[in-house]
PDB file of C-alpha atoms in Angstrom:
ATOM      1  CA  MET A 331      29.364  28.311  -2.180  1.00  0.00           C
ATOM      2  CA  ARG A 332      28.957  27.928   1.565  1.00  0.00           C
ATOM      3  CA  TRP A 333      26.839  31.074   1.769  1.00  0.00           C
ATOM      4  CA  LEU A 334      24.800  29.872  -1.211  1.00  0.00           C
ATOM      5  CA  ALA A 335      24.024  26.663   0.667  1.00  0.00           C
ATOM      6  CA  VAL A 336      23.011  28.656   3.720  1.00  0.00           C
ATOM      7  CA  LEU A 337      20.718  30.878   1.666  1.00  0.00           C
ATOM      8  CA  LEU A 338      19.105  27.850   0.038  1.00  0.00           C
ATOM      9  CA  CYS A 339      18.601  26.326   3.465  1.00  0.00           C
ATOM     10  CA  VAL A 340      17.001  29.533   4.735  1.00  0.00           C
ATOM     11  CA  TRP A 341      14.725  29.710   1.708  1.00  0.00           C
ATOM     12  CA  ALA A 342      13.648  26.088   2.233  1.00  0.00           C
ATOM     13  CA  ILE A 343      12.966  26.672   5.917  1.00  0.00           C
ATOM     14  CA  THR A 344      10.939  29.814   5.289  1.00  0.00           C
ATOM     15  CA  SER A 345       9.020  28.273   2.396  1.00  0.00           C
ATOM     16  CA  SER A 346       8.149  25.090   4.278  1.00  0.00           C
ATOM     17  CA  ALA A 347       7.126  27.124   7.312  1.00  0.00           C
ATOM     18  CA  GLN A 348       4.724  29.171   5.219  1.00  0.00           C
ATOM     19  CA  LEU A 349       2.967  25.964   4.196  1.00  0.00           C
ATOM     20  CA  THR A 350       1.913  25.330   7.810  1.00  0.00           C
ATOM     21  CA  ILE A 351       0.218  28.732   8.192  1.00  0.00           C
ATOM     22  CA  GLN A 352      -3.552  28.678   8.066  1.00  0.00           C
ATOM     23  CA  GLY A 353      -6.396  30.967   8.950  1.00  0.00           C
ATOM     24  CA  PRO A 354      -8.747  30.355  11.883  1.00  0.00           C
ATOM     25  CA  GLN A 355     -10.550  27.040  11.412  1.00  0.00           C
ATOM     26  CA  SER A 356     -14.102  26.505  12.662  1.00  0.00           C
ATOM     27  CA  THR A 357     -13.470  22.754  12.645  1.00  0.00           C
ATOM     28  CA  TYR A 358     -11.287  23.273  15.753  1.00  0.00           C
ATOM     29  CA  ASN A 359     -14.065  25.004  17.717  1.00  0.00           C
ATOM     30  CA  GLY A 360     -14.416  23.485  21.181  1.00  0.00           C
ATOM     31  CA  GLN A 361     -11.029  21.734  21.229  1.00  0.00           C
ATOM     32  CA  ASN A 362      -8.687  22.558  24.086  1.00  0.00           C
ATOM     33  CA  VAL A 363      -5.936  25.112  23.425  1.00  0.00           C
ATOM     34  CA  SER A 364      -2.879  23.867  25.304  1.00  0.00           C
ATOM     35  CA  GLU A 365      -0.316  26.472  24.224  1.00  0.00           C
ATOM     36  CA  ILE A 366      -0.102  29.900  22.578  1.00  0.00           C
ATOM     37  CA  ASP A 367       3.050  31.610  21.335  1.00  0.00           C
ATOM     38  CA  LEU A 368       3.653  35.069  19.892  1.00  0.00           C
ATOM     39  CA  VAL A 369       6.323  34.609  17.243  1.00  0.00           C
ATOM     40  CA  ALA A 370       8.087  37.824  16.268  1.00  0.00           C
ATOM     41  CA  ASN A 371      11.466  39.376  15.700  1.00  0.00           C
ATOM     42  CA  PRO A 372      13.500  38.054  18.679  1.00  0.00           C
ATOM     43  CA  HIS A 373      14.689  41.612  19.416  1.00  0.00           C
ATOM     44  CA  ARG A 374      11.109  42.673  20.161  1.00  0.00           C
ATOM     45  CA  ASP A 375       9.507  42.419  23.610  1.00  0.00           C
ATOM     46  CA  VAL A 376       6.124  40.771  23.024  1.00  0.00           C
ATOM     47  CA  GLY A 377       5.066  41.005  26.688  1.00  0.00           C
ATOM     48  CA  PRO A 378       2.787  44.060  26.252  1.00  0.00           C
ATOM     49  CA  LEU A 379       1.022  42.344  23.332  1.00  0.00           C
ATOM     50  CA  TRP A 380      -0.456  39.477  25.339  1.00  0.00           C
ATOM     51  CA  SER A 381      -3.342  41.635  26.513  1.00  0.00           C
ATOM     52  CA  LEU A 382      -4.516  41.802  22.884  1.00  0.00           C
ATOM     53  CA  VAL A 383      -4.878  38.019  22.580  1.00  0.00           C
ATOM     54  CA  ALA A 384      -8.530  37.150  23.273  1.00  0.00           C
ATOM     55  CA  GLN A 385      -7.984  33.399  22.907  1.00  0.00           C
ATOM     56  CA  LYS A 386      -6.540  31.939  26.118  1.00  0.00           C
ATOM     57  CA  THR A 387      -4.752  28.697  26.954  1.00  0.00           C
ATOM     58  CA  ASP A 388      -6.599  25.859  28.686  1.00  0.00           C
ATOM     59  CA  ARG A 389      -9.802  27.161  27.114  1.00  0.00           C
ATOM     60  CA  PRO A 390     -11.861  25.832  24.180  1.00  0.00           C
ATOM     61  CA  TYR A 391     -10.729  27.034  20.774  1.00  0.00           C
ATOM     62  CA  SER A 392     -12.911  29.818  19.394  1.00  0.00           C
ATOM     63  CA  GLN A 393     -12.629  30.938  15.791  1.00  0.00           C
ATOM     64  CA  ALA A 394     -14.167  34.310  16.714  1.00  0.00           C
ATOM     65  CA  LYS A 395     -11.604  34.922  19.476  1.00  0.00           C
ATOM     66  CA  VAL A 396      -8.687  33.933  17.245  1.00  0.00           C
ATOM     67  CA  GLU A 397      -9.907  36.307  14.514  1.00  0.00           C
ATOM     68  CA  ALA A 398     -10.311  39.071  17.111  1.00  0.00           C
ATOM     69  CA  SER A 399      -6.764  38.429  18.342  1.00  0.00           C
ATOM     70  CA  ILE A 400      -5.354  38.682  14.822  1.00  0.00           C
ATOM     71  CA  ALA A 401      -7.263  41.929  14.183  1.00  0.00           C
ATOM     72  CA  ALA A 402      -6.094  43.492  17.476  1.00  0.00           C
ATOM     73  CA  LEU A 403      -2.462  42.610  16.789  1.00  0.00           C
ATOM     74  CA  GLN A 404      -2.725  43.900  13.215  1.00  0.00           C
ATOM     75  CA  ASP A 405      -4.230  47.195  14.428  1.00  0.00           C
ATOM     76  CA  THR A 406      -1.026  47.989  16.325  1.00  0.00           C
ATOM     77  CA  HIS A 407       0.591  48.628  12.907  1.00  0.00           C
ATOM     78  CA  LEU A 408       3.807  47.137  14.287  1.00  0.00           C
ATOM     79  CA  PHE A 409       3.856  44.191  11.890  1.00  0.00           C
ATOM     80  CA  GLN A 410       3.661  43.683   8.147  1.00  0.00           C
ATOM     81  CA  LYS A 411       1.209  40.822   8.573  1.00  0.00           C
ATOM     82  CA  VAL A 412      -0.286  38.725  11.385  1.00  0.00           C
ATOM     83  CA  GLN A 413      -1.088  35.090  10.705  1.00  0.00           C
ATOM     84  CA  VAL A 414      -1.808  32.038  12.809  1.00  0.00           C
ATOM     85  CA  SER A 415      -0.399  28.520  12.654  1.00  0.00           C
ATOM     86  CA  ILE A 416      -2.482  25.797  14.329  1.00  0.00           C
ATOM     87  CA  VAL A 417      -0.685  22.616  15.351  1.00  0.00           C
ATOM     88  CA  PRO A 418      -2.825  19.746  16.754  1.00  0.00           C
ATOM     89  CA  GLU A 419      -0.983  17.903  19.543  1.00  0.00           C
ATOM     90  CA  ILE A 420      -1.909  15.196  22.047  1.00  0.00           C
ATOM     91  CA  SER A 421      -2.475  17.726  24.827  1.00  0.00           C
ATOM     92  CA  GLY A 422      -4.506  20.040  22.599  1.00  0.00           C
ATOM     93  CA  LEU A 423      -3.997  22.761  20.004  1.00  0.00           C
ATOM     94  CA  ARG A 424      -0.830  24.852  19.857  1.00  0.00           C
ATOM     95  CA  LEU A 425      -1.393  28.289  18.320  1.00  0.00           C
ATOM     96  CA  ASN A 426       1.475  30.322  16.896  1.00  0.00           C
ATOM     97  CA  PHE A 427       0.576  33.926  16.131  1.00  0.00           C
ATOM     98  CA  LEU A 428       3.178  34.837  13.508  1.00  0.00           C
ATOM     99  CA  LEU A 429       3.989  38.535  13.687  1.00  0.00           C
ATOM    100  CA  GLU A 430       5.820  39.130  10.435  1.00  0.00           C
ATOM    101  CA  PRO A 431       8.623  39.499   9.801  1.00  0.00           C
ATOM    102  CA  ALA A 432       9.199  36.535  12.135  1.00  0.00           C
ATOM    103  CA  TYR A 433      12.475  34.670  12.453  1.00  0.00           C
ATOM    104  CA  TYR A 434      12.833  30.939  11.852  1.00  0.00           C
ATOM    105  CA  ILE A 435      15.146  28.311  13.262  1.00  0.00           C
ATOM    106  CA  GLY A 436      18.345  27.810  11.298  1.00  0.00           C
ATOM    107  CA  ILE A 437      21.203  25.542  12.358  1.00  0.00           C
ATOM    108  CA  ILE A 438      20.917  23.499  15.565  1.00  0.00           C
ATOM    109  CA  ARG A 439      24.024  22.073  17.243  1.00  0.00           C
ATOM    110  CA  PHE A 440      24.428  19.617  20.133  1.00  0.00           C
ATOM    111  CA  PRO A 441      28.099  19.705  21.227  1.00  0.00           C
ATOM    112  CA  GLY A 442      28.873  17.157  23.923  1.00  0.00           C
ATOM    113  CA  ALA A 443      26.232  14.629  22.836  1.00  0.00           C
ATOM    114  CA  GLU A 444      27.956  13.165  19.791  1.00  0.00           C
ATOM    115  CA  ARG A 445      27.283   9.613  21.022  1.00  0.00           C
ATOM    116  CA  PHE A 446      23.636  10.094  20.010  1.00  0.00           C
ATOM    117  CA  SER A 447      22.412  10.534  16.464  1.00  0.00           C
ATOM    118  CA  TYR A 448      21.517  14.035  15.351  1.00  0.00           C
ATOM    119  CA  THR A 449      17.999  12.899  14.432  1.00  0.00           C
ATOM    120  CA  ARG A 450      17.318  11.546  17.929  1.00  0.00           C
ATOM    121  CA  LEU A 451      18.569  14.748  19.539  1.00  0.00           C
ATOM    122  CA  LEU A 452      16.438  16.846  17.220  1.00  0.00           C
ATOM    123  CA  GLN A 453      13.362  14.793  18.143  1.00  0.00           C
ATOM    124  CA  ALA A 454      14.219  15.035  21.840  1.00  0.00           C
ATOM    125  CA  ALA A 455      14.518  18.817  21.579  1.00  0.00           C
ATOM    126  CA  ASP A 456      11.137  18.853  19.808  1.00  0.00           C
ATOM    127  CA  PHE A 457      12.346  20.921  16.877  1.00  0.00           C
ATOM    128  CA  SER A 458      11.804  20.702  13.152  1.00  0.00           C
ATOM    129  CA  ASP A 459      13.051  22.788  10.260  1.00  0.00           C
ATOM    130  CA  GLN A 460       9.536  24.231   9.841  1.00  0.00           C
ATOM    131  CA  ASP A 461       9.459  25.887  13.250  1.00  0.00           C
ATOM    132  CA  PRO A 462       9.480  29.643  13.800  1.00  0.00           C
ATOM    133  CA  PHE A 463      11.782  30.736  16.598  1.00  0.00           C
ATOM    134  CA  VAL A 464      10.126  31.310  19.976  1.00  0.00           C
ATOM    135  CA  LYS A 465      12.258  32.483  22.891  1.00  0.00           C
ATOM    136  CA  ASP A 466      10.349  30.390  25.422  1.00  0.00           C
ATOM    137  CA  CYS A 467      10.993  27.212  23.424  1.00  0.00           C
ATOM    138  CA  LEU A 468      14.617  27.071  24.578  1.00  0.00           C
ATOM    139  CA  SER A 469      13.861  26.304  28.227  1.00  0.00           C
ATOM    140  CA  ARG A 470      11.315  23.664  27.203  1.00  0.00           C
ATOM    141  CA  SER A 471      13.816  22.047  24.867  1.00  0.00           C
ATOM    142  CA  GLU A 472      16.495  22.022  27.564  1.00  0.00           C
ATOM    143  CA  LYS A 473      14.158  20.112  29.861  1.00  0.00           C
ATOM    144  CA  SER A 474      13.164  17.708  27.063  1.00  0.00           C
ATOM    145  CA  LEU A 475      16.820  16.959  26.317  1.00  0.00           C
ATOM    146  CA  GLU A 476      17.516  16.351  30.015  1.00  0.00           C
ATOM    147  CA  ASN A 477      14.627  13.869  30.126  1.00  0.00           C
ATOM    148  CA  PHE A 478      15.958  12.151  27.009  1.00  0.00           C
ATOM    149  CA  LEU A 479      19.420  11.779  28.549  1.00  0.00           C
ATOM    150  CA  GLN A 480      17.984  10.398  31.782  1.00  0.00           C
ATOM    151  CA  GLN A 481      15.991   7.812  29.835  1.00  0.00           C
ATOM    152  CA  ASN A 482      19.295   6.724  28.317  1.00  0.00           C
ATOM    153  CA  GLY A 483      20.999   6.293  31.685  1.00  0.00           C
ATOM    154  CA  TYR A 484      22.553   9.748  32.188  1.00  0.00           C
ATOM    155  CA  PHE A 485      20.770  10.940  35.309  1.00  0.00           C
ATOM    156  CA  ARG A 486      22.948  13.977  36.034  1.00  0.00           C
ATOM    157  CA  PRO A 487      23.034  15.876  32.726  1.00  0.00           C
ATOM    158  CA  SER A 488      23.596  19.557  32.125  1.00  0.00           C
ATOM    159  CA  VAL A 489      21.984  21.267  29.118  1.00  0.00           C
ATOM    160  CA  ARG A 490      22.503  24.966  28.342  1.00  0.00           C
ATOM    161  CA  SER A 491      21.215  26.722  25.244  1.00  0.00           C
ATOM    162  CA  THR A 492      22.426  29.796  23.406  1.00  0.00           C
ATOM    163  CA  ALA A 493      20.768  31.549  20.470  1.00  0.00           C
ATOM    164  CA  GLU A 494      22.702  33.340  17.734  1.00  0.00           C
ATOM    165  CA  ILE A 495      20.502  35.770  15.823  1.00  0.00           C
ATOM    166  CA  ASP A 496      21.245  36.189  12.122  1.00  0.00           C
ATOM    167  CA  ASP A 497      19.409  39.394  11.190  1.00  0.00           C
ATOM    168  CA  ALA A 498      20.622  39.309   7.602  1.00  0.00           C
ATOM    169  CA  HIS A 499      18.770  36.043   6.921  1.00  0.00           C
ATOM    170  CA  GLN A 500      16.113  36.357   9.661  1.00  0.00           C
ATOM    171  CA  ILE A 501      17.082  33.055  11.267  1.00  0.00           C
ATOM    172  CA  VAL A 502      18.266  32.022  14.709  1.00  0.00           C
ATOM    173  CA  ASN A 503      20.990  29.398  15.100  1.00  0.00           C
ATOM    174  CA  ILE A 504      20.734  27.427  18.348  1.00  0.00           C
ATOM    175  CA  THR A 505      23.455  25.623  20.273  1.00  0.00           C
ATOM    176  CA  PHE A 506      22.674  23.179  23.087  1.00  0.00           C
ATOM    177  CA  SER A 507      25.866  22.649  25.090  1.00  0.00           C
ATOM    178  CA  ILE A 508      25.480  19.250  26.758  1.00  0.00           C
ATOM    179  CA  LYS A 509      27.361  17.522  29.559  1.00  0.00           C
ATOM    180  CA  THR A 510      25.978  14.025  29.964  1.00  0.00           C
ATOM    181  CA  GLY A 511      27.835  13.120  33.147  1.00  0.00           C
ATOM    182  CA  PRO A 512      28.638   9.476  33.970  1.00  0.00           C
ATOM    183  CA  GLN A 513      26.261   6.783  32.770  1.00  0.00           C
ATOM    184  CA  ALA A 514      24.349   5.093  35.597  1.00  0.00           C
ATOM    185  CA  ARG A 515      24.767   1.407  36.428  1.00  0.00           C
ATOM    186  CA  VAL A 516      22.214  -1.247  37.277  1.00  0.00           C
ATOM    187  CA  GLY A 517      21.577  -1.676  41.008  1.00  0.00           C
ATOM    188  CA  ARG A 518      18.995  -3.949  42.580  1.00  0.00           C
ATOM    189  CA  VAL A 519      16.544  -5.824  40.339  1.00  0.00           C
ATOM    190  CA  SER A 520      13.147  -6.821  41.709  1.00  0.00           C
ATOM    191  CA  PHE A 521       9.783  -8.092  40.469  1.00  0.00           C
ATOM    192  CA  GLU A 522       6.312  -7.089  41.611  1.00  0.00           C
ATOM    193  CA  GLY A 523       3.246  -9.290  41.293  1.00  0.00           C
ATOM    194  CA  VAL A 524       4.926 -12.724  41.426  1.00  0.00           C
ATOM    195  CA  ASN A 525       5.380 -15.322  44.156  1.00  0.00           C
ATOM    196  CA  PRO A 526       8.843 -16.085  45.630  1.00  0.00           C
ATOM    197  CA  ALA A 527       9.413 -19.094  43.357  1.00  0.00           C
ATOM    198  CA  GLU A 528       8.640 -17.093  40.201  1.00  0.00           C
ATOM    199  CA  ASP A 529      10.731 -14.224  41.515  1.00  0.00           C
ATOM    200  CA  ALA A 530      13.737 -16.551  41.798  1.00  0.00           C
ATOM    201  CA  ARG A 531      13.187 -17.936  38.277  1.00  0.00           C
ATOM    202  CA  LEU A 532      12.890 -14.475  36.734  1.00  0.00           C
ATOM    203  CA  SER A 533      15.981 -13.283  38.613  1.00  0.00           C
ATOM    204  CA  ARG A 534      17.964 -16.202  37.177  1.00  0.00           C
ATOM    205  CA  SER A 535      16.643 -15.508  33.685  1.00  0.00           C
ATOM    206  CA  VAL A 536      17.985 -11.941  33.586  1.00  0.00           C
ATOM    207  CA  ARG A 537      21.399 -13.147  34.794  1.00  0.00           C
ATOM    208  CA  SER A 538      21.625 -16.180  32.522  1.00  0.00           C
ATOM    209  CA  LEU A 539      23.938 -16.880  29.616  1.00  0.00           C
ATOM    210  CA  ARG A 540      21.019 -16.220  27.263  1.00  0.00           C
ATOM    211  CA  ALA A 541      20.580 -12.796  28.847  1.00  0.00           C
ATOM    212  CA  ARG A 542      24.239 -12.055  28.210  1.00  0.00           C
ATOM    213  CA  PHE A 543      23.994 -13.013  24.529  1.00  0.00           C
ATOM    214  CA  THR A 544      20.705 -11.177  23.910  1.00  0.00           C
ATOM    215  CA  GLY A 545      21.779  -7.955  25.632  1.00  0.00           C
ATOM    216  CA  GLY A 546      19.322  -8.293  28.515  1.00  0.00           C
ATOM    217  CA  LEU A 547      21.826  -9.037  31.287  1.00  0.00           C
ATOM    218  CA  LEU A 548      20.728  -7.199  34.445  1.00  0.00           C
ATOM    219  CA  LYS A 549      23.673  -7.840  36.668  1.00  0.00           C
ATOM    220  CA  PRO A 550      24.522  -5.102  39.205  1.00  0.00           C
ATOM    221  CA  GLY A 551      27.164  -2.805  37.778  1.00  0.00           C
ATOM    222  CA  LYS A 552      26.129  -3.173  34.133  1.00  0.00           C
ATOM    223  CA  PRO A 553      25.371   0.071  32.233  1.00  0.00           C
ATOM    224  CA  TYR A 554      21.732   1.124  32.462  1.00  0.00           C
ATOM    225  CA  THR A 555      20.393   1.577  28.913  1.00  0.00           C
ATOM    226  CA  PRO A 556      16.893   1.432  27.400  1.00  0.00           C
ATOM    227  CA  GLU A 557      18.091  -1.293  25.016  1.00  0.00           C
ATOM    228  CA  ARG A 558      19.169  -3.465  27.950  1.00  0.00           C
ATOM    229  CA  ILE A 559      15.825  -2.969  29.677  1.00  0.00           C
ATOM    230  CA  LYS A 560      13.877  -3.834  26.498  1.00  0.00           C
ATOM    231  CA  SER A 561      15.908  -7.009  25.969  1.00  0.00           C
ATOM    232  CA  ALA A 562      15.408  -8.018  29.615  1.00  0.00           C
ATOM    233  CA  THR A 563      11.661  -7.381  29.320  1.00  0.00           C
ATOM    234  CA  ARG A 564      11.437  -9.686  26.280  1.00  0.00           C
ATOM    235  CA  LEU A 565      13.414 -12.338  28.169  1.00  0.00           C
ATOM    236  CA  ILE A 566      11.083 -12.122  31.181  1.00  0.00           C
ATOM    237  CA  ARG A 567       8.047 -12.558  28.919  1.00  0.00           C
ATOM    238  CA  ARG A 568       9.719 -15.553  27.284  1.00  0.00           C
ATOM    239  CA  THR A 569      10.409 -17.107  30.672  1.00  0.00           C
ATOM    240  CA  LEU A 570       6.787 -16.681  31.739  1.00  0.00           C
ATOM    241  CA  SER A 571       5.483 -18.112  28.455  1.00  0.00           C
ATOM    242  CA  LYS A 572       7.598 -21.234  29.013  1.00  0.00           C
ATOM    243  CA  GLU A 573       5.698 -21.647  32.267  1.00  0.00           C
ATOM    244  CA  HIS A 574       2.435 -21.475  30.244  1.00  0.00           C
ATOM    245  CA  HIS A 575       1.643 -17.877  31.208  1.00  0.00           C
ATOM    246  CA  LEU A 576       0.792 -16.957  27.629  1.00  0.00           C
ATOM    247  CA  ALA A 577      -1.056 -13.721  28.502  1.00  0.00           C
ATOM    248  CA  SER A 578       1.610 -12.284  30.803  1.00  0.00           C
ATOM    249  CA  LYS A 579       2.307  -8.536  31.060  1.00  0.00           C
ATOM    250  CA  VAL A 580       5.697  -7.101  31.968  1.00  0.00           C
ATOM    251  CA  GLN A 581       6.494  -3.406  32.395  1.00  0.00           C
ATOM    252  CA  GLU A 582       9.391  -1.540  33.967  1.00  0.00           C
ATOM    253  CA  GLN A 583       8.384   0.782  36.778  1.00  0.00           C
ATOM    254  CA  SER A 584       9.923   4.246  37.035  1.00  0.00           C
ATOM    255  CA  PRO A 585      13.627   3.657  37.715  1.00  0.00           C
ATOM    256  CA  ALA A 586      14.829   4.556  41.211  1.00  0.00           C
ATOM    257  CA  TYR A 587      18.094   6.448  40.842  1.00  0.00           C
ATOM    258  CA  ARG A 588      20.532   6.580  43.777  1.00  0.00           C
ATOM    259  CA  GLY A 589      22.843   9.523  43.259  1.00  0.00           C
ATOM    260  CA  GLU A 590      25.359   8.572  45.955  1.00  0.00           C
ATOM    261  CA  THR A 591      26.299   5.382  44.077  1.00  0.00           C
ATOM    262  CA  ASN A 592      25.147   6.333  40.548  1.00  0.00           C
ATOM    263  CA  ARG A 593      23.067   3.134  40.528  1.00  0.00           C
ATOM    264  CA  VAL A 594      19.526   2.537  39.275  1.00  0.00           C
ATOM    265  CA  ASP A 595      17.237   0.095  41.067  1.00  0.00           C
ATOM    266  CA  VAL A 596      15.112  -1.634  38.431  1.00  0.00           C
ATOM    267  CA  THR A 597      11.639  -2.939  39.235  1.00  0.00           C
ATOM    268  CA  PHE A 598       9.388  -4.849  36.838  1.00  0.00           C
ATOM    269  CA  LYS A 599       5.644  -4.926  37.395  1.00  0.00           C
ATOM    270  CA  THR A 600       4.613  -8.397  36.321  1.00  0.00           C
ATOM    271  CA  GLU A 601       1.179  -9.881  35.721  1.00  0.00           C
ATOM    272  CA  ALA A 602       1.732 -13.566  35.036  1.00  0.00           C
ATOM    273  CA  GLY A 603      -1.883 -14.230  34.056  1.00  0.00           C
ATOM    274  CA  PRO A 604      -3.573 -17.645  34.064  1.00  0.00           C
ATOM    275  CA  ILE A 605      -1.781 -20.837  33.105  1.00  0.00           C
ATOM    276  CA  VAL A 606      -2.783 -21.869  29.585  1.00  0.00           C
ATOM    277  CA  ILE A 607      -2.170 -25.422  28.342  1.00  0.00           C
ATOM    278  CA  VAL A 608      -2.422 -25.939  24.573  1.00  0.00           C
ATOM    279  CA  ARG A 609      -3.049 -29.476  23.347  1.00  0.00           C
ATOM    280  CA  THR A 610      -3.591 -30.698  19.788  1.00  0.00           C
ATOM    281  CA  THR A 611      -5.933 -33.623  19.166  1.00  0.00           C
ATOM    282  CA  GLY A 612      -7.221 -35.325  16.038  1.00  0.00           C
ATOM    283  CA  ALA A 613      -4.037 -34.934  14.030  1.00  0.00           C
ATOM    284  CA  ARG A 614      -0.860 -36.940  13.579  1.00  0.00           C
ATOM    285  CA  VAL A 615       2.515 -35.823  12.323  1.00  0.00           C
ATOM    286  CA  THR A 616       4.542 -38.320  10.292  1.00  0.00           C
ATOM    287  CA  TRP A 617       7.849 -38.183   8.479  1.00  0.00           C
ATOM    288  CA  VAL A 618       6.354 -39.989   5.481  1.00  0.00           C
ATOM    289  CA  PRO A 619       4.009 -37.887   3.296  1.00  0.00           C
TER     290      PRO A 619
END
């Protein structure tokens, strides 16, 4: 039964991946191509094939060049079929030239990071169950996971990936072995863009009893977490609004990590904005209808 489940999983992955494959699209002409991958059997060295790819990265997408690339790769007679998958991203278009039979991603494991949900880790690694396996994606995913851990207060993580090729099912199972290291603690807290009096008020607000109950306590030595920073940011905005700064802006600057003490100095860039007084005239509130 276990192998049946695996086979069903493989079939679902392969089927869903096929749905993303499309031919060259003229509607993409002129858009920037940010990334190109040659997706093939992981045992094959695709290095010599790059010279056949007419479409280049950091260049405008050209339907003619993509079609020429497909034809040149097909003419090698090394592959059953050559197709292209086009994925629009913020930085531009990502092109996957699928050199069939390609292998797809199977099971992904994250030992050592059980404190985080599997879904969050999968998003951080930038994987989905529709992705073909690309060797170069492992180093990118390692870096993405390290960034994710640092954002969550683990500034000295270690992420190492290993790929287990399953030739029978044409999938690759990936394991990311993670050592988070100790979680960083809050160090100094400062505010930019406010006068000394406002600085003192905001400092008191993030050390108040309310801050403790709402999870926004920024006392030195407390664990540094994104949830704590978000709660503190809301509390700072609330404090400014009480002082009639209704259009205030508060944003955390890039945290300054000090490795020798494992502390993070937190700085908020604050724009208090103008004082706004709201008065109501011409109406009266009464307890009697």
